[in-house]
Coordinates of N, CA and C and ligand atoms in Angstrom, one line a residue:
M33 N -7.3 -8.9 55.5 CA -8.7 -9.0 55.9 C -9.4 -10.2 55.3
A34 N -10.1 -11.0 56.0 CA -10.7 -12.3 55.5 C -11.6 -12.1 54.4
L35 N -12.5 -11.0 54.4 CA -13.5 -10.8 53.4 C -13.1 -9.7 52.4
K36 N -13.4 -10.0 51.2 CA -13.2 -8.9 50.1 C -14.5 -8.9 49.4
L37 N -14.9 -7.6 49.1 CA -16.1 -7.5 48.3 C -15.7 -6.8 47.0
Y38 N -16.0 -7.5 45.9 CA -15.8 -6.9 44.5 C -17.1 -6.2 44.2
F39 N -17.1 -5.0 43.9 CA -18.4 -4.2 43.7 C -18.1 -2.9 43.0
H40 N -19.2 -2.2 42.7 CA -19.1 -0.8 42.2 C -20.2 0.0 43.1
P41 N -19.8 1.2 43.5 CA -20.7 1.9 44.4 C -22.0 2.3 43.8
L42 N -22.1 2.3 42.5 CA -23.4 2.7 41.8 C -24.3 1.5 41.5
A43 N -23.7 0.3 41.6 CA -24.4 -0.9 41.1 C -25.5 -1.4 42.1
S44 N -26.7 -1.5 41.6 CA -27.8 -1.8 42.5 C -27.7 -3.2 43.2
F45 N -27.3 -4.2 42.5 CA -27.1 -5.5 43.1 C -26.0 -5.5 44.2
C46 N -25.0 -4.6 43.9 CA -23.9 -4.5 44.9 C -24.5 -3.8 46.2
H47 N -25.4 -2.8 46.0 CA -26.0 -2.2 47.2 C -26.6 -3.2 48.1
K48 N -27.2 -4.2 47.5 CA -27.9 -5.3 48.2 C -27.0 -6.0 49.2
A49 N -25.8 -6.3 48.7 CA -24.8 -7.0 49.5 C -24.2 -6.0 50.6
L50 N -24.0 -4.8 50.2 CA -23.4 -3.8 51.1 C -24.3 -3.5 52.3
I51 N -25.7 -3.5 52.0 CA -26.6 -3.3 53.1 C -26.4 -4.4 54.2
A52 N -26.3 -5.6 53.7 CA -26.1 -6.7 54.7 C -24.8 -6.6 55.5
L53 N -23.7 -6.2 54.8 CA -22.4 -6.0 55.5 C -22.5 -4.9 56.5
Y54 N -23.2 -3.8 56.1 CA -23.3 -2.6 57.0 C -24.3 -2.9 58.2
E55 N -25.3 -3.7 57.9 CA -26.3 -4.0 59.0 C -25.6 -4.6 60.2
N56 N -24.7 -5.6 59.9 CA -24.0 -6.3 61.0 C -22.6 -5.9 61.2
R57 N -22.3 -4.7 60.7 CA -20.9 -4.1 60.9 C -19.8 -5.1 60.6
I58 N -19.9 -5.8 59.5 CA -18.9 -6.9 59.2 C -17.7 -6.2 58.4
A59 N -16.5 -6.4 58.9 CA -15.3 -5.8 58.3 C -15.0 -6.5 57.0
F60 N -14.7 -5.7 56.0 CA -14.4 -6.3 54.7 C -13.5 -5.3 53.9
E61 N -12.7 -5.9 53.0 CA -11.9 -5.0 52.1 C -12.7 -4.7 50.8
R62 N -12.7 -3.4 50.4 CA -13.4 -3.0 49.2 C -12.6 -3.1 48.0
I63 N -13.1 -3.8 47.0 CA -12.4 -3.8 45.7 C -13.3 -3.3 44.7
I64 N -13.1 -2.0 44.2 CA -14.0 -1.4 43.3 C -13.7 -1.9 41.9
V65 N -14.7 -2.5 41.2 CA -14.5 -3.0 39.8 C -15.0 -2.0 38.9
D66 N -14.2 -1.6 37.9 CA -14.6 -0.7 36.9 C -14.6 -1.5 35.6
L67 N -15.8 -1.9 35.1 CA -15.9 -2.7 34.0 C -15.5 -2.1 32.7
R68 N -15.4 -0.7 32.7 CA -15.0 0.0 31.5 C -13.5 0.0 31.3
D69 N -12.8 -0.4 32.5 CA -11.4 -0.4 32.4 C -10.9 -1.9 32.2
E70 N -10.1 -2.1 31.1 CA -9.8 -3.4 30.7 C -9.1 -4.2 31.8
A71 N -8.1 -3.6 32.5 CA -7.3 -4.3 33.5 C -8.2 -4.7 34.7
S72 N -9.1 -3.8 35.1 CA -10.0 -4.0 36.2 C -11.0 -5.2 35.8
R73 N -11.5 -5.1 34.6 CA -12.4 -6.2 34.1 C -11.7 -7.6 34.1
A74 N -10.5 -7.6 33.6 CA -9.7 -8.8 33.5 C -9.4 -9.4 34.9
A75 N -9.1 -8.5 35.8 CA -8.8 -9.0 37.2 C -10.0 -9.5 37.8
F76 N -11.2 -8.9 37.5 CA -12.5 -9.4 38.1 C -12.8 -10.7 37.5
R77 N -12.7 -10.8 36.2 CA -13.0 -12.1 35.5 C -12.2 -13.3 36.0
A78 N -10.9 -13.0 36.5 CA -10.1 -14.0 37.0 C -10.7 -14.5 38.3
V79 N -11.4 -13.7 39.1 CA -12.0 -14.1 40.3 C -13.4 -14.8 40.0
W80 N -14.1 -14.2 39.1 CA -15.5 -14.7 38.8 C -15.7 -14.6 37.3
P81 N -15.6 -15.6 36.5 CA -15.6 -15.5 35.1 C -16.9 -14.9 34.5
M82 N -18.0 -15.0 35.2 CA -19.2 -14.4 34.7 C -19.2 -12.8 34.8
A83 N -18.2 -12.3 35.6 CA -18.0 -10.9 35.7 C -19.3 -10.1 36.0
K84 N -20.1 -10.6 36.9 CA -21.3 -9.9 37.4 C -21.1 -9.6 38.9
M85 N -21.3 -8.4 39.3 CA -21.1 -8.0 40.7 C -22.4 -8.0 41.4
P86 N -22.3 -8.2 42.8 CA -21.2 -8.3 43.6 C -20.6 -9.7 43.7
V87 N -19.4 -9.8 44.1 CA -18.8 -11.1 44.4 C -18.0 -11.0 45.8
L88 N -18.2 -12.0 46.6 CA -17.6 -11.9 47.9 C -16.5 -13.0 47.9
R89 N -15.3 -12.6 48.4 CA -14.2 -13.6 48.5 C -13.9 -13.8 50.0
D90 N -14.0 -15.0 50.5 CA -13.7 -15.3 51.9 C -12.4 -16.0 51.9
E91 N -11.3 -15.3 52.2 CA -10.0 -15.9 52.1 C -9.8 -16.9 53.2
A92 N -10.4 -16.7 54.4 CA -10.2 -17.6 55.5 C -10.8 -19.0 55.1
R93 N -11.9 -19.0 54.4 CA -12.5 -20.3 54.0 C -12.1 -20.7 52.5
N94 N -11.4 -19.9 51.9 CA -11.0 -20.1 50.5 C -12.3 -20.3 49.6
R95 N -13.2 -19.4 49.8 CA -14.5 -19.5 49.0 C -14.7 -18.3 48.2
T96 N -15.3 -18.4 47.0 CA -15.7 -17.3 46.2 C -17.2 -17.4 46.1
V97 N -17.9 -16.4 46.6 CA -19.4 -16.4 46.6 C -20.0 -15.4 45.7
A98 N -20.7 -15.9 44.7 CA -21.3 -15.0 43.7 C -22.9 -15.0 44.0
E99 N -23.5 -14.0 43.4 CA -25.0 -13.7 43.5 C -25.3 -13.1 44.8
S100 N -25.9 -11.9 44.7 CA -26.2 -11.1 45.9 C -27.0 -11.9 47.0
T101 N -28.0 -12.6 46.6 CA -28.8 -13.4 47.6 C -27.9 -14.4 48.3
I102 N -27.1 -15.1 47.5 CA -26.2 -16.1 48.1 C -25.2 -15.5 49.1
I103 N -24.7 -14.3 48.7 CA -23.7 -13.7 49.5 C -24.4 -13.4 50.9
I104 N -25.6 -12.9 50.8 CA -26.3 -12.6 52.1 C -26.6 -13.8 52.9
E105 N -26.9 -14.9 52.2 CA -27.1 -16.2 53.0 C -25.8 -16.6 53.6
F106 N -24.7 -16.5 52.9 CA -23.4 -16.9 53.3 C -23.0 -16.0 54.6
L107 N -23.2 -14.7 54.5 CA -22.9 -13.9 55.6 C -23.8 -14.2 56.9
D108 N -25.0 -14.5 56.6 CA -26.0 -14.9 57.7 C -25.5 -16.2 58.4
A109 N -24.9 -17.1 57.6 CA -24.5 -18.4 58.2 C -23.1 -18.3 58.9
H110 N -22.2 -17.5 58.2 CA -20.8 -17.5 58.8 C -20.4 -16.3 59.5
Y111 N -21.1 -15.2 59.3 CA -20.8 -13.9 60.0 C -22.1 -13.3 60.6
P112 N -22.8 -14.1 61.5 CA -24.1 -13.6 62.0 C -23.9 -12.4 62.9
G113 N -24.9 -11.6 62.9 CA -25.0 -10.4 63.8 C -26.4 -10.2 64.2
P114 N -26.7 -9.0 64.8 CA -28.0 -8.7 65.3 C -29.1 -8.8 64.3
T115 N -28.8 -8.5 63.0 CA -29.9 -8.6 62.0 C -29.7 -10.0 61.4
R116 N -30.8 -10.8 61.5 CA -30.8 -12.1 60.8 C -31.5 -12.0 59.5
F117 N -30.9 -12.3 58.4 CA -31.5 -12.1 57.1 C -32.5 -13.1 56.7
L118 N -32.3 -14.4 57.2 CA -33.3 -15.4 56.9 C -33.9 -15.9 58.2
P119 N -35.2 -15.8 58.4 CA -35.8 -16.2 59.6 C -35.6 -17.7 59.9
A120 N -35.5 -18.1 61.1 CA -35.3 -19.6 61.4 C -36.7 -20.3 61.1
D121 N -37.8 -19.6 61.3 CA -39.1 -20.2 61.1 C -39.2 -20.6 59.6
V122 N -39.6 -21.8 59.3 CA -39.6 -22.2 57.9 C -40.5 -21.4 57.0
D123 N -41.7 -21.1 57.5 CA -42.7 -20.4 56.7 C -42.2 -18.9 56.5
R124 N -41.6 -18.3 57.5 CA -41.1 -17.0 57.3 C -39.9 -17.0 56.3
A125 N -39.2 -18.1 56.4 CA -38.0 -18.2 55.5 C -38.4 -18.3 54.1
W126 N -39.4 -19.1 53.7 CA -39.8 -19.1 52.3 C -40.4 -17.8 51.8
Q127 N -41.1 -17.2 52.7 CA -41.7 -15.9 52.4 C -40.6 -14.9 52.1
T128 N -39.5 -14.9 52.9 CA -38.4 -14.0 52.7 C -37.8 -14.3 51.3
R129 N -37.5 -15.6 51.0 CA -36.9 -15.9 49.7 C -37.9 -15.5 48.6
M130 N -39.2 -15.7 48.8 CA -40.1 -15.4 47.7 C -40.0 -13.9 47.4
W131 N -40.0 -13.1 48.4 CA -40.0 -11.6 48.2 C -38.6 -11.1 47.7
D132 N -37.6 -11.8 48.1 CA -36.3 -11.5 47.6 C -36.3 -11.8 46.0
R133 N -36.8 -12.9 45.6 CA -36.9 -13.2 44.2 C -37.8 -12.2 43.5
F134 N -38.9 -11.9 44.1 CA -39.8 -10.9 43.5 C -39.1 -9.6 43.2
Y135 N -38.4 -9.0 44.2 CA -37.7 -7.8 44.0 C -36.6 -7.9 42.9
D136 N -35.9 -9.0 42.9 CA -34.8 -9.2 41.9 C -35.4 -9.3 40.5
H137 N -36.4 -10.2 40.4 CA -36.9 -10.5 39.0 C -37.9 -9.5 38.5
Y138 N -38.7 -8.9 39.3 CA -39.8 -8.1 38.8 C -39.6 -6.6 39.1
V139 N -38.5 -6.2 39.8 CA -38.2 -4.8 40.0 C -36.8 -4.5 39.5
Q140 N -35.8 -5.2 40.1 CA -34.4 -4.9 39.6 C -34.3 -5.2 38.1
E141 N -34.7 -6.4 37.7 CA -34.4 -6.7 36.3 C -35.1 -5.8 35.3
P142 N -36.4 -5.5 35.4 CA -36.9 -4.5 34.4 C -36.3 -3.2 34.5
M143 N -36.0 -2.7 35.8 CA -35.3 -1.5 35.9 C -33.9 -1.5 35.2
Q144 N -33.2 -2.6 35.4 CA -31.9 -2.7 34.7 C -32.1 -2.7 33.1
K145 N -33.1 -3.3 32.7 CA -33.4 -3.4 31.2 C -33.6 -2.0 30.7
I146 N -34.3 -1.2 31.4 CA -34.6 0.2 30.9 C -33.3 1.0 30.9
V147 N -32.5 0.9 32.0 CA -31.3 1.6 32.1 C -30.3 1.2 31.1
A148 N -30.1 -0.2 30.9 CA -29.1 -0.7 30.0 C -29.4 -0.4 28.6
D149 N -30.7 -0.2 28.3 CA -31.1 0.1 26.9 C -30.4 1.4 26.4
R150 N -30.2 2.3 27.4 CA -29.5 3.6 27.1 C -28.1 3.5 26.7
L151 N -27.5 2.3 27.2 CA -26.1 2.1 26.9 C -25.8 1.4 25.7
R152 N -26.9 0.9 25.0 CA -26.7 0.1 23.8 C -26.2 1.0 22.6
P153 N -25.5 0.4 21.6 CA -25.1 1.2 20.5 C -26.3 1.7 19.6
E154 N -26.1 2.7 18.9 CA -27.2 3.2 18.0 C -27.7 2.1 17.1
G155 N -29.0 2.0 16.9 CA -29.5 1.0 16.1 C -29.7 -0.3 16.7
K156 N -29.2 -0.5 18.0 CA -29.3 -1.8 18.7 C -30.2 -1.7 19.9
T157 N -31.0 -0.6 20.0 CA -31.8 -0.4 21.2 C -33.1 -1.3 21.0
D158 N -33.8 -1.5 22.1 CA -34.9 -2.5 22.1 C -36.2 -1.8 22.7
A159 N -36.8 -0.9 21.9 CA -37.9 -0.1 22.4 C -39.1 -1.0 22.9
Y160 N -39.4 -2.1 22.2 CA -40.5 -2.9 22.7 C -40.1 -3.6 24.0
G161 N -38.8 -4.0 24.2 CA -38.4 -4.6 25.4 C -38.5 -3.6 26.6
V162 N -38.2 -2.4 26.3 CA -38.3 -1.3 27.3 C -39.7 -1.1 27.7
E163 N -40.6 -1.1 26.7 CA -42.0 -0.9 26.9 C -42.6 -2.0 27.9
L164 N -42.1 -3.3 27.6 CA -42.6 -4.4 28.4 C -42.0 -4.3 29.8
A165 N -40.8 -3.8 29.9 CA -40.1 -3.7 31.2 C -40.9 -2.6 32.1
K166 N -41.3 -1.5 31.4 CA -42.1 -0.5 32.1 C -43.4 -1.0 32.6
A167 N -44.0 -1.9 31.8 CA -45.3 -2.4 32.1 C -45.1 -3.4 33.3
Q168 N -44.0 -4.2 33.3 CA -43.8 -5.1 34.4 C -43.5 -4.4 35.7
L169 N -42.8 -3.2 35.6 CA -42.6 -2.4 36.8 C -43.9 -2.0 37.4
Q170 N -44.8 -1.5 36.5 CA -46.1 -1.0 37.0 C -46.9 -2.1 37.6
Q171 N -46.8 -3.3 37.1 CA -47.5 -4.5 37.6 C -46.9 -4.8 39.0
A172 N -45.6 -4.8 39.1 CA -44.9 -5.0 40.4 C -45.3 -3.9 41.4
Y173 N -45.4 -2.7 41.0 CA -45.7 -1.6 41.9 C -47.1 -1.9 42.6
G174 N -48.0 -2.3 41.7 CA -49.4 -2.6 42.2 C -49.4 -3.7 43.3
V175 N -48.6 -4.7 43.1 CA -48.5 -5.8 44.0 C -47.9 -5.3 45.3
I176 N -46.8 -4.6 45.2 CA -46.1 -4.1 46.5 C -47.0 -3.1 47.2
E177 N -47.7 -2.3 46.5 CA -48.6 -1.3 47.1 C -49.6 -2.0 48.0
R178 N -50.2 -3.1 47.5 CA -51.2 -3.9 48.3 C -50.4 -4.6 49.5
E179 N -49.3 -5.1 49.2 CA -48.5 -5.9 50.2 C -48.1 -5.0 51.4
M180 N -47.7 -3.7 51.1 CA -47.1 -2.9 52.1 C -48.2 -2.1 52.8
E181 N -49.5 -2.3 52.5 CA -50.6 -1.7 53.2 C -50.5 -1.9 54.8
S182 N -50.0 -3.0 55.2 CA -50.0 -3.3 56.6 C -48.7 -3.8 57.1
K183 N -47.6 -3.7 56.3 CA -46.3 -4.2 56.8 C -45.3 -3.0 57.0
T184 N -44.4 -3.3 57.9 CA -43.3 -2.3 58.1 C -42.2 -2.7 57.1
W185 N -41.8 -3.9 57.1 CA -40.7 -4.4 56.2 C -41.3 -5.4 55.3
A186 N -40.5 -5.9 54.3 CA -41.1 -6.7 53.2 C -41.9 -7.9 53.7
I187 N -41.5 -8.6 54.8 CA -42.3 -9.7 55.2 C -43.0 -9.5 56.6
G188 N -42.9 -8.3 57.1 CA -43.6 -8.0 58.3 C -42.8 -7.1 59.2
D189 N -42.5 -7.6 60.5 CA -41.9 -6.7 61.5 C -40.4 -6.6 61.4
D190 N -39.8 -7.7 60.8 CA -38.3 -7.8 60.9 C -37.7 -7.4 59.5
F191 N -36.6 -6.8 59.6 CA -35.8 -6.4 58.4 C -35.0 -7.7 58.0
T192 N -35.2 -8.1 56.7 CA -34.6 -9.4 56.2 C -33.9 -9.2 54.9
L193 N -33.4 -10.3 54.4 CA -32.9 -10.4 53.0 C -33.8 -9.7 52.0
A194 N -35.1 -9.9 52.1 CA -36.1 -9.3 51.2 C -36.0 -7.8 51.1
D195 N -35.7 -7.2 52.3 CA -35.5 -5.7 52.3 C -34.2 -5.3 51.7
C196 N -33.2 -6.1 51.9 CA -31.9 -5.8 51.2 C -32.1 -5.8 49.7
A197 N -33.0 -6.7 49.2 CA -33.3 -6.7 47.8 C -34.2 -5.5 47.4
A198 N -35.1 -5.2 48.2 CA -36.1 -4.2 47.9 C -35.5 -2.8 47.8
A199 N -34.5 -2.5 48.7 CA -34.0 -1.1 48.9 C -33.4 -0.6 47.6
P200 N -32.4 -1.2 47.0 CA -31.8 -0.6 45.8 C -32.8 -0.8 44.6
A201 N -33.6 -1.9 44.6 CA -34.5 -2.1 43.4 C -35.5 -0.9 43.4
L202 N -36.1 -0.6 44.5 CA -37.1 0.5 44.5 C -36.5 1.8 44.3
F203 N -35.3 2.0 44.9 CA -34.6 3.3 44.8 C -34.4 3.7 43.3
Y204 N -33.8 2.7 42.6 CA -33.5 3.0 41.2 C -34.8 2.9 40.3
A205 N -35.7 2.0 40.7 CA -37.0 1.9 39.9 C -37.7 3.3 40.0
N206 N -37.7 3.9 41.1 CA -38.4 5.2 41.3 C -37.8 6.3 40.5
T207 N -36.5 6.1 40.2 CA -35.8 7.1 39.3 C -36.2 6.9 37.9
V208 N -36.4 5.7 37.5 CA -36.7 5.3 36.1 C -38.2 5.5 35.8
V209 N -39.0 4.9 36.7 CA -40.5 5.0 36.6 C -41.1 5.5 37.9
P210 N -41.1 6.8 38.2 CA -41.5 7.3 39.5 C -42.8 6.8 40.0
F211 N -42.9 6.6 41.3 CA -44.2 6.1 41.9 C -44.7 6.9 43.1
A212 N -43.9 7.9 43.4 CA -44.3 8.7 44.7 C -45.7 9.2 44.6
E213 N -46.2 9.7 43.4 CA -47.5 10.3 43.3 C -48.6 9.3 43.2
T214 N -48.2 8.1 42.8 CA -49.3 7.1 42.4 C -49.4 5.9 43.5
H215 N -48.4 5.6 44.2 CA -48.4 4.5 45.1 C -47.8 4.9 46.5
K216 N -48.8 5.3 47.3 CA -48.4 5.9 48.6 C -47.6 4.9 49.5
N217 N -48.2 3.6 49.6 CA -47.5 2.7 50.5 C -46.1 2.3 50.1
L218 N -46.0 2.3 48.8 CA -44.7 2.0 48.2 C -43.7 3.2 48.5
A219 N -44.2 4.4 48.4 CA -43.3 5.6 48.7 C -42.9 5.6 50.1
V220 N -43.9 5.3 51.0 CA -43.6 5.3 52.5 C -42.5 4.2 52.7
Y221 N -42.7 3.0 52.1 CA -41.7 1.9 52.3 C -40.3 2.4 51.8
L222 N -40.2 3.0 50.7 CA -38.9 3.4 50.2 C -38.3 4.5 51.1
D223 N -39.1 5.4 51.6 CA -38.6 6.4 52.5 C -38.0 5.7 53.8
R224 N -38.8 4.7 54.2 CA -38.3 3.9 55.4 C -37.0 3.2 55.2
L225 N -36.9 2.6 54.0 CA -35.6 2.0 53.6 C -34.5 3.0 53.5
M226 N -34.8 4.2 53.0 CA -33.7 5.2 52.8 C -33.2 5.7 54.1
V227 N -34.0 5.7 55.2 CA -33.4 6.2 56.4 C -32.9 5.1 57.3
R228 N -33.0 3.8 56.9 CA -32.3 2.7 57.6 C -30.8 3.0 57.5
P229 N -30.1 3.1 58.6 CA -28.7 3.5 58.5 C -27.8 2.7 57.5
S230 N -28.0 1.4 57.4 CA -27.2 0.6 56.4 C -27.4 1.1 55.0
F231 N -28.7 1.4 54.6 CA -28.9 1.8 53.2 C -28.6 3.3 53.1
A232 N -28.8 4.1 54.1 CA -28.5 5.5 54.0 C -27.0 5.6 53.8
R233 N -26.2 4.8 54.4 CA -24.7 4.8 54.2 C -24.4 4.4 52.7
V234 N -25.0 3.4 52.2 CA -24.8 2.9 50.9 C -25.1 4.1 49.9
L235 N -26.2 4.8 50.1 CA -26.6 5.8 49.2 C -25.6 7.0 49.3
E236 N -25.2 7.3 50.5 CA -24.2 8.4 50.7 C -22.9 8.1 49.9
E237 N -22.5 6.8 49.9 CA -21.3 6.4 49.2 C -21.5 6.4 47.7
A238 N -22.7 6.2 47.3 CA -23.0 6.1 45.9 C -23.2 7.5 45.2
Q239 N -23.6 8.4 46.1 CA -23.9 9.8 45.6 C -22.8 10.4 44.7
P240 N -21.5 10.3 45.0 CA -20.6 10.9 44.0 C -20.6 10.3 42.6
Y241 N -21.2 9.1 42.5 CA -21.3 8.5 41.2 C -22.6 8.7 40.5
F242 N -23.6 9.3 41.1 CA -24.9 9.4 40.5 C -24.9 10.1 39.1
H243 N -23.9 11.0 38.9 CA -23.8 11.7 37.6 C -23.6 10.7 36.5
L244 N -23.0 9.5 36.8 CA -22.8 8.5 35.8 C -24.0 7.7 35.3
F245 N -25.1 7.9 36.1 CA -26.4 7.2 35.7 C -26.8 7.6 34.3
P246 N -27.1 6.7 33.5 CA -27.2 7.0 32.0 C -28.5 7.7 31.6
L247 N -29.5 7.9 32.5 CA -30.7 8.5 32.1 C -30.6 10.0 32.5
E248 N -31.5 10.8 31.9 CA -31.5 12.3 32.1 C -31.8 12.5 33.6
R249 N -32.9 11.8 34.1 CA -33.3 11.9 35.5 C -32.3 11.1 36.3
K250 N -31.5 11.8 37.2 CA -30.5 11.2 38.0 C -31.1 10.8 39.4
P251 N -30.5 9.7 40.0 CA -31.0 9.3 41.3 C -30.7 10.5 42.3
T252 N -31.5 10.5 43.3 CA -31.3 11.6 44.4 C -31.6 11.0 45.7
I253 N -30.9 11.4 46.7 CA -31.1 10.9 48.1 C -32.2 11.6 48.8
A254 N -32.8 12.6 48.1 CA -34.0 13.3 48.7 C -35.1 12.3 48.9
R255 N -35.7 12.4 50.1 CA -36.7 11.4 50.4 C -38.0 11.8 49.7
L256 N -38.9 10.8 49.6 CA -40.1 11.0 48.8 C -41.1 11.9 49.6
G257 N -40.9 11.8 50.9 CA -41.7 12.7 51.8 C -43.2 12.3 52.0
R258 N -43.5 11.0 51.7 CA -44.8 10.6 52.0 C -44.9 10.2 53.4
V259 N -46.0 10.6 54.1 CA -46.1 10.4 55.5 C -46.7 9.0 55.8
A260 N -46.0 8.3 56.7 CA -46.5 7.0 57.1 C -47.9 7.1 57.7
N261 N -48.8 6.1 57.5 CA -50.1 6.1 58.1 C -50.1 5.2 59.3
R262 N -49.0 4.8 59.8 CA -49.0 4.0 61.0 C -47.7 4.3 61.8
Ligands
GSH112 N1 -28.2 -12.1 39.8 C1 -27.0 -11.3 40.0 C2 -27.1 -10.0 39.2 C3 -25.8 -9.2 39.3 C4 -25.8 -8.0 38.3 O1 -26.6 -8.0 37.3 N2 -24.8 -7.1 38.5 C5 -24.7 -6.0 37.6 C6 -24.4 -4.8 38.5 S1 -25.8 -4.3 39.4 C7 -23.4 -6.3 36.8 O2 -22.5 -6.8 37.2 N3 -23.5 -5.7 35.5 C8 -22.3 -5.8 34.7 C9 -22.6 -6.4 33.3 O3 -23.7 -6.9 33.1 O4 -21.7 -6.4 32.5 C10 -26.9 -11.0 41.6 O5 -27.9 -11.0 42.2 O6 -25.8 -10.7 42.0

């Protein structure tokens, strides 16, 4: 098979790439990376020395593509389908990139910081860093709440790269710092993302691994149940 995806079914940045592959029904070989396993980690490092997932390998083009956003741009360019992840219109394109960056930097990264702190050795945790990450999530929730007052998807009517970024970021962020009771528009948006068939499939495949999530509160595919106002 021309395309290989190196990923883990629980990993949020991997979800982002999987959504794009499932949206356009692109065939690919799955290579599950287990970073706790020395052989798996070494094999992955040989493909991408930074050892950050996801990584896409296109054998037909002899290309190794790292970084979830770039993987989606690559798929959009070389394996286009009915869902276009980057709008052709230049203004809509920069808005898409801006919100993709927003979800990665201000939702995924603080969420990862909070989760990763639990995996640190005793005496090496960073309580102040976790406090700052929680505050940044709250700040981001406020921005998204206002933004999603009038939108269906992250930049308007069309599902784009920005929604691929938003889906796993909000899904795990809601597990770590729940927002269903405090941010209605945000909750409605997450519910909408969770019933999108591409992301619903990603979550279904991740479910058997949810018990490995290192916080007491585990992820759940139960919808938030907030009723859309439009
Ligand atoms: N900026 C990267 C972030 C990738 C990333 O942080 N991946 C996580 C999994 S969600 C990872 O590989 N973590 C392993 C580690 O940090 O050792 C992207 O967008 O792909």
